[in-house]
Structure formats: C-alpha cells, structure tokens
mmCIF file of C-alpha atoms in Angstrom:
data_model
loop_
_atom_site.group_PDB
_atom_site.id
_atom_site.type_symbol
_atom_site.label_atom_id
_atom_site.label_comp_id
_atom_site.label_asym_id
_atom_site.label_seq_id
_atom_site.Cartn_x
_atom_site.Cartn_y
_atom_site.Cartn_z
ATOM 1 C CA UNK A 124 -175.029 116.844 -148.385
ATOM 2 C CA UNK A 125 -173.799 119.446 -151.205
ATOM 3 C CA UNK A 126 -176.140 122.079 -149.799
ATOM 4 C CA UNK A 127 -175.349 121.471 -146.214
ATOM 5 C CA UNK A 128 -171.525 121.904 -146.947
ATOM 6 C CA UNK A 129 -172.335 125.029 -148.455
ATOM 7 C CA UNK A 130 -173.907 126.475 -145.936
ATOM 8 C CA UNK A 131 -171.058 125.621 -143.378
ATOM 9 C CA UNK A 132 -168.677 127.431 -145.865
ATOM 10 C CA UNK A 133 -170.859 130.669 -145.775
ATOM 11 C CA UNK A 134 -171.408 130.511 -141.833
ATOM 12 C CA UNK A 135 -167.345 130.478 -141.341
ATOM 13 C CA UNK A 136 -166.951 133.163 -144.289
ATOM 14 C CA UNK A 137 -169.120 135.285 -142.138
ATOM 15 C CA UNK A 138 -167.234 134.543 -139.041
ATOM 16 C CA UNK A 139 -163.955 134.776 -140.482
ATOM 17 C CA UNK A 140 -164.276 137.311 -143.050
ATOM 18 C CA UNK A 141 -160.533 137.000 -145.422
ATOM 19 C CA UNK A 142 -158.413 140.143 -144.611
ATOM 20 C CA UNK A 143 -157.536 142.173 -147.672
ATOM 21 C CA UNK A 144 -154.101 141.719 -148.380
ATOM 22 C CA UNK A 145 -152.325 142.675 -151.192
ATOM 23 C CA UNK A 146 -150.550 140.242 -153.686
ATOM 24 C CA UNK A 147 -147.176 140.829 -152.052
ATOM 25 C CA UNK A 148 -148.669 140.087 -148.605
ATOM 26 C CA UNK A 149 -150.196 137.525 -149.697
ATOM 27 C CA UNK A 150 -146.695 135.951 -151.362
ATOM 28 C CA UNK A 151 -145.281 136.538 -148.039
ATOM 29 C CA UNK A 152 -147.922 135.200 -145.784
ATOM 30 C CA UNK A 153 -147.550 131.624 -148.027
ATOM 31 C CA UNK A 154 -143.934 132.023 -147.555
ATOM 32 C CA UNK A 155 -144.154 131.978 -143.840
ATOM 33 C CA UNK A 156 -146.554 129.347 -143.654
ATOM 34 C CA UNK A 157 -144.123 127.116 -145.771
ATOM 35 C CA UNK A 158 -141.146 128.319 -143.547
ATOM 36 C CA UNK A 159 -141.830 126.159 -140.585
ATOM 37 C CA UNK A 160 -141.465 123.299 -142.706
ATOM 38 C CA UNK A 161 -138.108 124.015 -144.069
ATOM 39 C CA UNK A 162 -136.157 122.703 -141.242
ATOM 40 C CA UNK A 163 -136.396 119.265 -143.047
ATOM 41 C CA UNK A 164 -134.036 120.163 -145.329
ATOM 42 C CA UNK A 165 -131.744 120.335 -142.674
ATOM 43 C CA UNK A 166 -131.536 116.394 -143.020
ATOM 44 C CA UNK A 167 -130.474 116.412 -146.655
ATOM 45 C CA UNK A 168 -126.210 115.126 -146.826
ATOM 46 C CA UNK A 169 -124.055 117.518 -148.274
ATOM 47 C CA UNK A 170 -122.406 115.290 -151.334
ATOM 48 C CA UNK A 171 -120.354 117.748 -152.903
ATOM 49 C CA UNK A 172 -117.413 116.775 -154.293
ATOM 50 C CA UNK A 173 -114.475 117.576 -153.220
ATOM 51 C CA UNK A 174 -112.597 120.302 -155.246
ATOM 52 C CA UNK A 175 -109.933 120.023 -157.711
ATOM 53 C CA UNK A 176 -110.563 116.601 -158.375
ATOM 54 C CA UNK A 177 -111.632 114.468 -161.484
ATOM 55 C CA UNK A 178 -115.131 113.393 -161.263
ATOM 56 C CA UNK A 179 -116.477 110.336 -162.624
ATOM 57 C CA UNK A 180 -119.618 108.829 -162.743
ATOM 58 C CA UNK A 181 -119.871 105.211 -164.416
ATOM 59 C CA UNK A 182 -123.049 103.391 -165.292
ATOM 60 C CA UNK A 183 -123.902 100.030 -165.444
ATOM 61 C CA UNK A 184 -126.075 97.754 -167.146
ATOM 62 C CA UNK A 185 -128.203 95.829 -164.471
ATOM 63 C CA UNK A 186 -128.586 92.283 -164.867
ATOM 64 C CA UNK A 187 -127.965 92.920 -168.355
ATOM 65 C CA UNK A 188 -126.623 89.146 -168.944
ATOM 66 C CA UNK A 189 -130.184 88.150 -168.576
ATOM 67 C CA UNK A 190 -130.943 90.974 -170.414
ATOM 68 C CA UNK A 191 -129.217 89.971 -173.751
ATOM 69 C CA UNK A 192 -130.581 86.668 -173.277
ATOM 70 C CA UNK A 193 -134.250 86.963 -173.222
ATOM 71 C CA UNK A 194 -133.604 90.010 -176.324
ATOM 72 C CA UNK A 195 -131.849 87.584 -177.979
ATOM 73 C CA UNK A 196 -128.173 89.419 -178.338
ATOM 74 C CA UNK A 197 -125.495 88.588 -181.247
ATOM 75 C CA UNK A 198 -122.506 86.575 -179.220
ATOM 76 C CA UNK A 199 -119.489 87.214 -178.663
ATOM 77 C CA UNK A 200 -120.648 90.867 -179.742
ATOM 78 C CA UNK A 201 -124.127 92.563 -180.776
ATOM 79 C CA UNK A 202 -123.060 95.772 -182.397
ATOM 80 C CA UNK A 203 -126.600 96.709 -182.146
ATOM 81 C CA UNK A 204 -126.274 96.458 -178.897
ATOM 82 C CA UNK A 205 -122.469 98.586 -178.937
ATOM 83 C CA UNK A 206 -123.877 101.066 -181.373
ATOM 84 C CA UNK A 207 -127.362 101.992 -178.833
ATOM 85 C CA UNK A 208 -124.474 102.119 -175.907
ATOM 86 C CA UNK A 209 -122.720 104.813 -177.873
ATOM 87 C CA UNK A 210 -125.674 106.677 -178.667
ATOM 88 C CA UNK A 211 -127.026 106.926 -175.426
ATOM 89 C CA UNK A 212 -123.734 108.391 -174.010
ATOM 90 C CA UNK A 213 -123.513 111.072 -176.720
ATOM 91 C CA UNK A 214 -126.876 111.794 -175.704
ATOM 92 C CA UNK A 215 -125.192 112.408 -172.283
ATOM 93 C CA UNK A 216 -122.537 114.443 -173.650
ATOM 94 C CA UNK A 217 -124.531 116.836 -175.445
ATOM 95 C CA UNK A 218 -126.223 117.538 -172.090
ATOM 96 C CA UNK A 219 -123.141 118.055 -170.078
ATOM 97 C CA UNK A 220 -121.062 120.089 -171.835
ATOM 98 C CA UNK A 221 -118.373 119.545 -169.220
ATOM 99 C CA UNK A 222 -117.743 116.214 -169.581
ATOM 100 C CA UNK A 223 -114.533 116.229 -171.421
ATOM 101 C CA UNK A 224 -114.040 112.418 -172.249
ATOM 102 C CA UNK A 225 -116.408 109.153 -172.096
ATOM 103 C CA UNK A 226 -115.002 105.635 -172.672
ATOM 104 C CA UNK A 227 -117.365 102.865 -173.000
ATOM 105 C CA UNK A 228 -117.130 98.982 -173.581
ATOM 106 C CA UNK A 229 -120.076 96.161 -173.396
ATOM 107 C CA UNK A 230 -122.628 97.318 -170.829
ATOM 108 C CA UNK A 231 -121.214 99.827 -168.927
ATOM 109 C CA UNK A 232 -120.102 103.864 -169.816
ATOM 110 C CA UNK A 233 -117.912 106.406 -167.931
ATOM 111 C CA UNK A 234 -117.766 109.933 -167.880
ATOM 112 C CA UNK A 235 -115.336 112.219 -167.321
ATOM 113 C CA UNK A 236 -116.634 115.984 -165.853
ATOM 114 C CA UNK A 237 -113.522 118.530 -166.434
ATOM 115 C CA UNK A 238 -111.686 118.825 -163.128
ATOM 116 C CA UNK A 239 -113.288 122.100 -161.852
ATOM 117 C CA UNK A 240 -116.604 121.890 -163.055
ATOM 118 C CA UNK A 241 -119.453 123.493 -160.945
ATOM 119 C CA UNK A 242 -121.980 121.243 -162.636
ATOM 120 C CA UNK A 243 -124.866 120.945 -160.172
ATOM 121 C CA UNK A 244 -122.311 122.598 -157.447
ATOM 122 C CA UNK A 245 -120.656 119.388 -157.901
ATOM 123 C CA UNK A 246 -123.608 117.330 -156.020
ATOM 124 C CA UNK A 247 -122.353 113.428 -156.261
ATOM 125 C CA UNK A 248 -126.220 112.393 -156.430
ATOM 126 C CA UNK A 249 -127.139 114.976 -158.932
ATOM 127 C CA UNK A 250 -125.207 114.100 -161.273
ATOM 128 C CA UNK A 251 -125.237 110.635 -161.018
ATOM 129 C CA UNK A 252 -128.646 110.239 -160.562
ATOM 130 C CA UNK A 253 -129.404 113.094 -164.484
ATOM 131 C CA UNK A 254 -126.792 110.593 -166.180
ATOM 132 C CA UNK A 255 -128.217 107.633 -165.163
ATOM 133 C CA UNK A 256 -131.745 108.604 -166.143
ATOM 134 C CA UNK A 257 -131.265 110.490 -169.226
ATOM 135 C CA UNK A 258 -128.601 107.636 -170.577
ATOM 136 C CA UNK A 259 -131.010 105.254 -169.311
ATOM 137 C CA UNK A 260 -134.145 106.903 -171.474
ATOM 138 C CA UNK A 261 -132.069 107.551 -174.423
ATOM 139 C CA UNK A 262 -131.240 103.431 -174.535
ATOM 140 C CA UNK A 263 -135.223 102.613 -174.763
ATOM 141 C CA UNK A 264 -136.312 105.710 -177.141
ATOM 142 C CA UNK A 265 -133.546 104.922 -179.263
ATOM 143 C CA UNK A 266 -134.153 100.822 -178.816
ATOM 144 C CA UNK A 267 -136.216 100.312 -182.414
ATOM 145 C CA UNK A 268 -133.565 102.452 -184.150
ATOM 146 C CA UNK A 269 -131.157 99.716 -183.521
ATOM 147 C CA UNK A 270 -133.072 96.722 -182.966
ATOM 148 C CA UNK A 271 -135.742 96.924 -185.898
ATOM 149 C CA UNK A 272 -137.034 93.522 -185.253
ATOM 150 C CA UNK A 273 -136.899 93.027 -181.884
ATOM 151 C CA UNK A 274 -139.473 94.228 -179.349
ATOM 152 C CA UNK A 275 -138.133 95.551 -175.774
ATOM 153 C CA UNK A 276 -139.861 92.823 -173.439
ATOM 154 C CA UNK A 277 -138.955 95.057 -170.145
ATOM 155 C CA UNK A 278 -137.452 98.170 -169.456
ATOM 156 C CA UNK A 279 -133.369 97.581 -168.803
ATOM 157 C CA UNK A 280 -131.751 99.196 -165.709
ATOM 158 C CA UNK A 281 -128.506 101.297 -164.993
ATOM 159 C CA UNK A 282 -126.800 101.978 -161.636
ATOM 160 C CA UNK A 283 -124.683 105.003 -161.692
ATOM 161 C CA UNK A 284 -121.489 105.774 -158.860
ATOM 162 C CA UNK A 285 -119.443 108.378 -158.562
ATOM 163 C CA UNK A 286 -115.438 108.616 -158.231
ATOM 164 C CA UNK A 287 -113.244 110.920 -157.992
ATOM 165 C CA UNK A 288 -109.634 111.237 -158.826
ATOM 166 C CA UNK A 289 -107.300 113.667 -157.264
ATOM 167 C CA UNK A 290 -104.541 113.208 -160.057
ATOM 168 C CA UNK A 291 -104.277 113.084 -163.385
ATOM 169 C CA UNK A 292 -101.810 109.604 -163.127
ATOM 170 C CA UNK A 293 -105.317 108.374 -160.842
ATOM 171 C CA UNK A 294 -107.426 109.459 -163.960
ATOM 172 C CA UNK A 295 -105.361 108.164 -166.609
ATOM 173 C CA UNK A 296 -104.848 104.367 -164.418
ATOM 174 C CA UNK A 297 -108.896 104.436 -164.568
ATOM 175 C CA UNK A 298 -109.104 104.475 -167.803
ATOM 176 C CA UNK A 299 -106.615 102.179 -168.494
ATOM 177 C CA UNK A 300 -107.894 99.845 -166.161
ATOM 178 C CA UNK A 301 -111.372 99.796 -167.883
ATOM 179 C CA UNK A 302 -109.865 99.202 -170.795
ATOM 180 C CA UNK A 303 -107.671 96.188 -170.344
ATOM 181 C CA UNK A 304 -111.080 95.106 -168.823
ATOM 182 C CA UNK A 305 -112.554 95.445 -172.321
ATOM 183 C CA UNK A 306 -109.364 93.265 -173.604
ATOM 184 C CA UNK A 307 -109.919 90.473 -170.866
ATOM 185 C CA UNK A 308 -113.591 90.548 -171.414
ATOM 186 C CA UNK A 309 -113.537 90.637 -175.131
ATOM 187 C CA UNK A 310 -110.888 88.409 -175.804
ATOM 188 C CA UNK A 311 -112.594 85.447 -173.114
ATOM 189 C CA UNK A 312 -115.780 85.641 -174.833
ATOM 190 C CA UNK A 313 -114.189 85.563 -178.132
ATOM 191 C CA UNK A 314 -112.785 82.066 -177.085
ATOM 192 C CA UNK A 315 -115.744 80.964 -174.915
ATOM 193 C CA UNK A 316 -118.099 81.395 -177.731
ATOM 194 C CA UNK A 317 -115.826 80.049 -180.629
ATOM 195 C CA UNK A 318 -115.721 76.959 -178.348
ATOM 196 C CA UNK A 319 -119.876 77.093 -177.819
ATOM 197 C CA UNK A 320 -120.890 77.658 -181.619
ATOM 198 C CA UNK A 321 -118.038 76.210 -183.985
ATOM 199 C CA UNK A 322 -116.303 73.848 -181.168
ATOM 200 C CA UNK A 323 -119.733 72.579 -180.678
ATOM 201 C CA UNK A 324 -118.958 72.474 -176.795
ATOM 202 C CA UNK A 325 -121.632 73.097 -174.422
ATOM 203 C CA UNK A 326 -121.422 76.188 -172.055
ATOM 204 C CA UNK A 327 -120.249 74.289 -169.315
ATOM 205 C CA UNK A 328 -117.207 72.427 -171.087
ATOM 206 C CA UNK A 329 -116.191 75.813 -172.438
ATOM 207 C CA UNK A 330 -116.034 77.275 -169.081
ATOM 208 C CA UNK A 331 -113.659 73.586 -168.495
ATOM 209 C CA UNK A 332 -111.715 73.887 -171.343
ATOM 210 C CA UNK A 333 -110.651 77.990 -170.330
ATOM 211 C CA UNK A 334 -109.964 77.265 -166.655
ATOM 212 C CA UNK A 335 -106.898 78.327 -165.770
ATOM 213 C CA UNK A 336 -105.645 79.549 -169.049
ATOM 214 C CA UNK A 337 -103.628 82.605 -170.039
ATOM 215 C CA UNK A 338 -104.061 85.656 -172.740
ATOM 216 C CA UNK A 339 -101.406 83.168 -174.800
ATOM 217 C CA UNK A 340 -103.201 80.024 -174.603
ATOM 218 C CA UNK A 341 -106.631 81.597 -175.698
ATOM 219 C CA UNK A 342 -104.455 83.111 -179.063
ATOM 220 C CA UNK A 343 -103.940 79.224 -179.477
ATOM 221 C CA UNK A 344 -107.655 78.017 -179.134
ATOM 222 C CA UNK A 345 -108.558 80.622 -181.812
ATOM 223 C CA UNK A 346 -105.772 80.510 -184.184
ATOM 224 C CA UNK A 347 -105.148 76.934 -184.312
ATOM 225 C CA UNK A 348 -108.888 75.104 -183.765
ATOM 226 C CA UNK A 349 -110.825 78.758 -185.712
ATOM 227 C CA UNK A 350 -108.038 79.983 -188.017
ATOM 228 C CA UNK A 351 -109.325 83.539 -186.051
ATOM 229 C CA UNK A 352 -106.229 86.200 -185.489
ATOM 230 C CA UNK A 353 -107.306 88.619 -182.206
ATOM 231 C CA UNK A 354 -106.048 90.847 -183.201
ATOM 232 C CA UNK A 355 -107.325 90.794 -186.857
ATOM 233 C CA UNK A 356 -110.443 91.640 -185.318
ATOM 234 C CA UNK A 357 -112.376 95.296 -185.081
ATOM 235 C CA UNK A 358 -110.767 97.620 -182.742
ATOM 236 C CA UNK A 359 -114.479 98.643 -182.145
ATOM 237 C CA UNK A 360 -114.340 95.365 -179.706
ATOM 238 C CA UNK A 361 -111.346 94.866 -178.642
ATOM 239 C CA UNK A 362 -110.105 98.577 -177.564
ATOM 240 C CA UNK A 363 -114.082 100.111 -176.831
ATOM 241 C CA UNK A 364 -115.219 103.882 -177.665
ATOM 242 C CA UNK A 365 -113.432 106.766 -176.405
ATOM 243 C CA UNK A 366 -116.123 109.862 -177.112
ATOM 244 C CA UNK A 367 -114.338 112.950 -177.290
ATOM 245 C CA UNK A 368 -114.884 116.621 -178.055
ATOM 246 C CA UNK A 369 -113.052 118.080 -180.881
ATOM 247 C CA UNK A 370 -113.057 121.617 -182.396
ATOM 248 C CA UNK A 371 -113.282 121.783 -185.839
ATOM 249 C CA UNK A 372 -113.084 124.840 -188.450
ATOM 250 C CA UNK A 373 -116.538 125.236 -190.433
ATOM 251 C CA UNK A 374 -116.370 128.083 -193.060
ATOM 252 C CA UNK A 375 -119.805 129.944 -192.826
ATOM 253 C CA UNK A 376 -120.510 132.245 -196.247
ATOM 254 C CA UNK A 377 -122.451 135.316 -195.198
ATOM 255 C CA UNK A 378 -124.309 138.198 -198.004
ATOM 256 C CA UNK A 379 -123.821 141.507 -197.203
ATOM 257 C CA UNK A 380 -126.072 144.107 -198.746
ATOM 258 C CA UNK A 381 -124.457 146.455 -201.009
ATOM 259 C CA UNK A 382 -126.011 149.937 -201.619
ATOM 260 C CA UNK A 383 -126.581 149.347 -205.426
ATOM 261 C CA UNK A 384 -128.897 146.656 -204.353
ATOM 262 C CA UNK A 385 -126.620 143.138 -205.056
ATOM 263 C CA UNK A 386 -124.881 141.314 -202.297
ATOM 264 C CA UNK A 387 -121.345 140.687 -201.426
ATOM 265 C CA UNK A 388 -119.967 137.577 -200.008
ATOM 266 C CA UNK A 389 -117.822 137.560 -197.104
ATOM 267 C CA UNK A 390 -116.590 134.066 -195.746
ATOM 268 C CA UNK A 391 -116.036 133.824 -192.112
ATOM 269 C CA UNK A 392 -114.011 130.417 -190.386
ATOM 270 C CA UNK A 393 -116.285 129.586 -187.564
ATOM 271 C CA UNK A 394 -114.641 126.911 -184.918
ATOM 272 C CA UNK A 395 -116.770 124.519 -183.479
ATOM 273 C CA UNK A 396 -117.441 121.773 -181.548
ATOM 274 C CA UNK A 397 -118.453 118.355 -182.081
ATOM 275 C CA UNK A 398 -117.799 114.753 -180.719
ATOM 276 C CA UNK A 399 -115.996 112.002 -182.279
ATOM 277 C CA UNK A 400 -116.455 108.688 -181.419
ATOM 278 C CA UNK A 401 -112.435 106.520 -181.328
ATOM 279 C CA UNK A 402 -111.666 103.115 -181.081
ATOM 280 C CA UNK A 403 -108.075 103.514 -180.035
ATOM 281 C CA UNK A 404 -105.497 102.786 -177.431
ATOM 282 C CA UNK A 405 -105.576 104.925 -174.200
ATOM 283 C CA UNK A 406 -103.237 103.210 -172.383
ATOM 284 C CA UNK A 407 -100.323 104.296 -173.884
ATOM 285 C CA UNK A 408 -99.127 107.903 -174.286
ATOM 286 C CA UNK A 409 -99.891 108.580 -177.730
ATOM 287 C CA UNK A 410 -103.753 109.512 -177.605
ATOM 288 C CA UNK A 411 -103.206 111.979 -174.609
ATOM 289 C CA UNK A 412 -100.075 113.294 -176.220
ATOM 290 C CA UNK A 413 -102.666 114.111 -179.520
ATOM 291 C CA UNK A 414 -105.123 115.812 -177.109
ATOM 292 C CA UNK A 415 -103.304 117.331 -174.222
ATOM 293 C CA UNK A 416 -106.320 119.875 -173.816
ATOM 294 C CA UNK A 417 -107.930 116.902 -172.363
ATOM 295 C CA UNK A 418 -105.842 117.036 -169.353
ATOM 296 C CA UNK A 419 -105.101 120.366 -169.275
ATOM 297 C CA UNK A 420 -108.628 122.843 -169.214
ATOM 298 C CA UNK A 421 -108.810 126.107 -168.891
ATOM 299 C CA UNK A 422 -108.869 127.673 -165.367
ATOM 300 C CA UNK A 423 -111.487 130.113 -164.215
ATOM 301 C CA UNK A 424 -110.166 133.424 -162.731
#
C-alpha cells in the first residue's frame, strides 16, 4: 500500500512539476489562498466599548456555595479562602497595568480599567474573557499555598461581565453598592451562623429566626445571646479589599567609578509603583479625597 502511494506521488510530480517560486512568492501565493477564507471574520460583533467611559469587568465565583461546602470552608468567613481571592486579583493587576482600582468581597472581584484605556482596543470579550481566565488559574496554582491541607476536589469556575459607567457619580454608586453588599452579606452570615454553631439551631430555624429582621435586630441576636460587637470585628470582613496602586519613593545607591580606581556613591530617589491591599470605607468621601488621582488620570494628547 506504502509503495503504491508512492508511486502515485511521483506520477503527479511528473505531471505537475512545482513552479519555482521564490520565498516571497511563495508567502504571497499562501496569503491568497488563505484570503478567500477571510470573509468569515466578517461575522465577528464589534464589542468595543464605548469611549470615555469607566469599564468594569466583575467576576464571579460559580456555584461557589457548593463549592465551600464539599472543600470544607471556615463559616461565617474562611480567610483562606479571602486571602487566595486577593491574590488572584493582584495577579490580575500586575497584568493590566490600567486597571486603576479592584474591590473585592466573598466570591466575587471587580476591576476598574482607567477611563480611556485602549486595552485590547477596548474589546468587552477580550478583556473579560484574559481576567476571567488568568484570575481563574491564579485561584488553583495558588490553591495549596492557602489551603495546605486540603486537596482541590474539582476545578472552581468564574463568570466575568462587563459594565461600563459614563460618570464618575455612576462609578463611585458601583462601588458603594458592592460594598454595602459586603455589609448585608457579612453581617447576615455573622448572625445566621452564630445561631447554627453556638445557638445550636439548625439551618432551617436560623433562616426562621432572621425572617424579616432588620440591620438593628441582628446587632441584638449577637450582642445580647453571643456577647459579639459587629463592629468589633475585622474590617477585612466587614468593609472587603480595595487593591490600589500607589507610588512610593525607593532610594537606589549607585557606584560610580572614579579615575584613581575607588568608587563614589551617588544616591538617586527612584518613584515607583506598587499595590496596596485596604480594608476601608469607600462609600464616603474620605478615601477618594486621599487618592483623587484615582478619578482623575492623565489624558493622552
């Protein structure tokens, strides 16, 4: 069968003897080949975003409830779990360079892309789909850093979206919103599991006992049944993590060679870079006050 093949490979060689084109020709003769082809891309959406506006792109945890549960998650809070979160999104940030602020709380992460970045031309589903993967693959490589003891049954999942905000009042609202979610959240499963693990109540007579009940009433449940202030407890869960960039003077010490053979020092103040990682207030006016560049970048001319 080899040998017969063969020979019907020499017979058309023979027949159709290959034309000597150069390299160029060659590189132009694939190119029109491919051309035809091309027109597919004609179906692709264009999902740029529209200019002059904030861009944000939050990720969350899918079907992480079941998640925590079968990996066997520290309740009302798992700072492993708060710690991996915050290490995956500076992973992100060191990426994008032009994302200027990142809050995160529990299972979910947004970022904030400066308001005229050209990241990716400002493709919704290219940047959504890099932040999603890379935070996503940063979570798992990083998993046994944070949970020593604990093997990763299954691979976790994010989903990513993209919003934009044509203000900075829209931006700021966001952010706010997100985190008097983290305050709702945090401050429910404070009580819920207070009630579950020192009220002795099962799950389903906590969720009775909370029905209905206001931010007051659940200060009550804790202080008076758990002796537990709310607001005695780390900012880390009840406010969230604000990432941010901040530049920072580093004095760098350089030797310069002197002719009789001995060095002289010259010290040089070098500003850099680097993220910090807050667990503040960003509703109010005070944070954005301390870092107006946040709100105000640079224009390009």
């Amino acid at each position: 069968m080899i040998v017969l093949r063969q020979r019907v490979c020499n017979l058309v060689s023979k027949l159709y003897p290959p034309s000597p084109l150069s390299h160029r020709s060659k590189k132009l003769k694939a190119s029109m080949a491919l051309s035809r082809f091309e027109y597919v891309k004609q179906f692709e959406t264009d999902d740029r975003c529209l200019p002059n506006c904030w861009i944000v792109v939050r990720i969350d945890g899918k079907g992480f409830h079941r998640f925590s549960d079968q990996h066997n998650f520290l309740k009302p809070n798992d700072d492993r779990s708060l710690h991996l979160m915050n290490c995956a999104a500076k992973q992100v940030m060191t990426e994008f360079k032009d994302i200027v602020l990142a809050y995160g709380q529990s299972d979910e992460y947004s970022f904030v892309f400066k308001i005229n970045t050209s990241t990716y031309n400002r493709r919704s589903s290219k940047l959504m789909t890099n932040i999603c993967s890379l935070f996503a693959s940063t979570f798992v490589f990083n998993w046994q850093k944070y949970f020593h003891d604990v093997k990763l049954k299954y691979p976790p999942a994010f989903d990513g979206r993209v919003v934009l905000y044509p203000s900075n009042q829209n931006l700021l609202d966001y952010l706010s919103w997100r985190q008097a979610d983290c305050h709702i959240n945090n401050m429910y499963n404070t009580v819920f599991w207070a009630l579950v693990q020192q009220g002795k109540l099962t799950p389903q007579a906590a969720q009775e006992r909370l029905k209905g009940t206001l931010a007051a009433d659940k200060n009550e449940i804790l202080f008076q049944d758990y002796a537990i202030n709310y607001n005695d407890l780390p900012e880390f869960y009840r406010k969230g993590t604000t990432l941010i960039r901040e530049k920072k003077e580093e004095q760098i010490t350089h030797k310069i060679p002197q002719q009789d053979g001995t060095f002289k020092e010259k010290a040089e103040l070098k500003i850099k870079s680097e993220l910090v990682e807050l667990h503040t207030d960003i509703i109010g006016s005070s944070f954005w006050n301390n870092h107006p560049e946040i709100l105000t970048p640079k224009l390009k001319r």
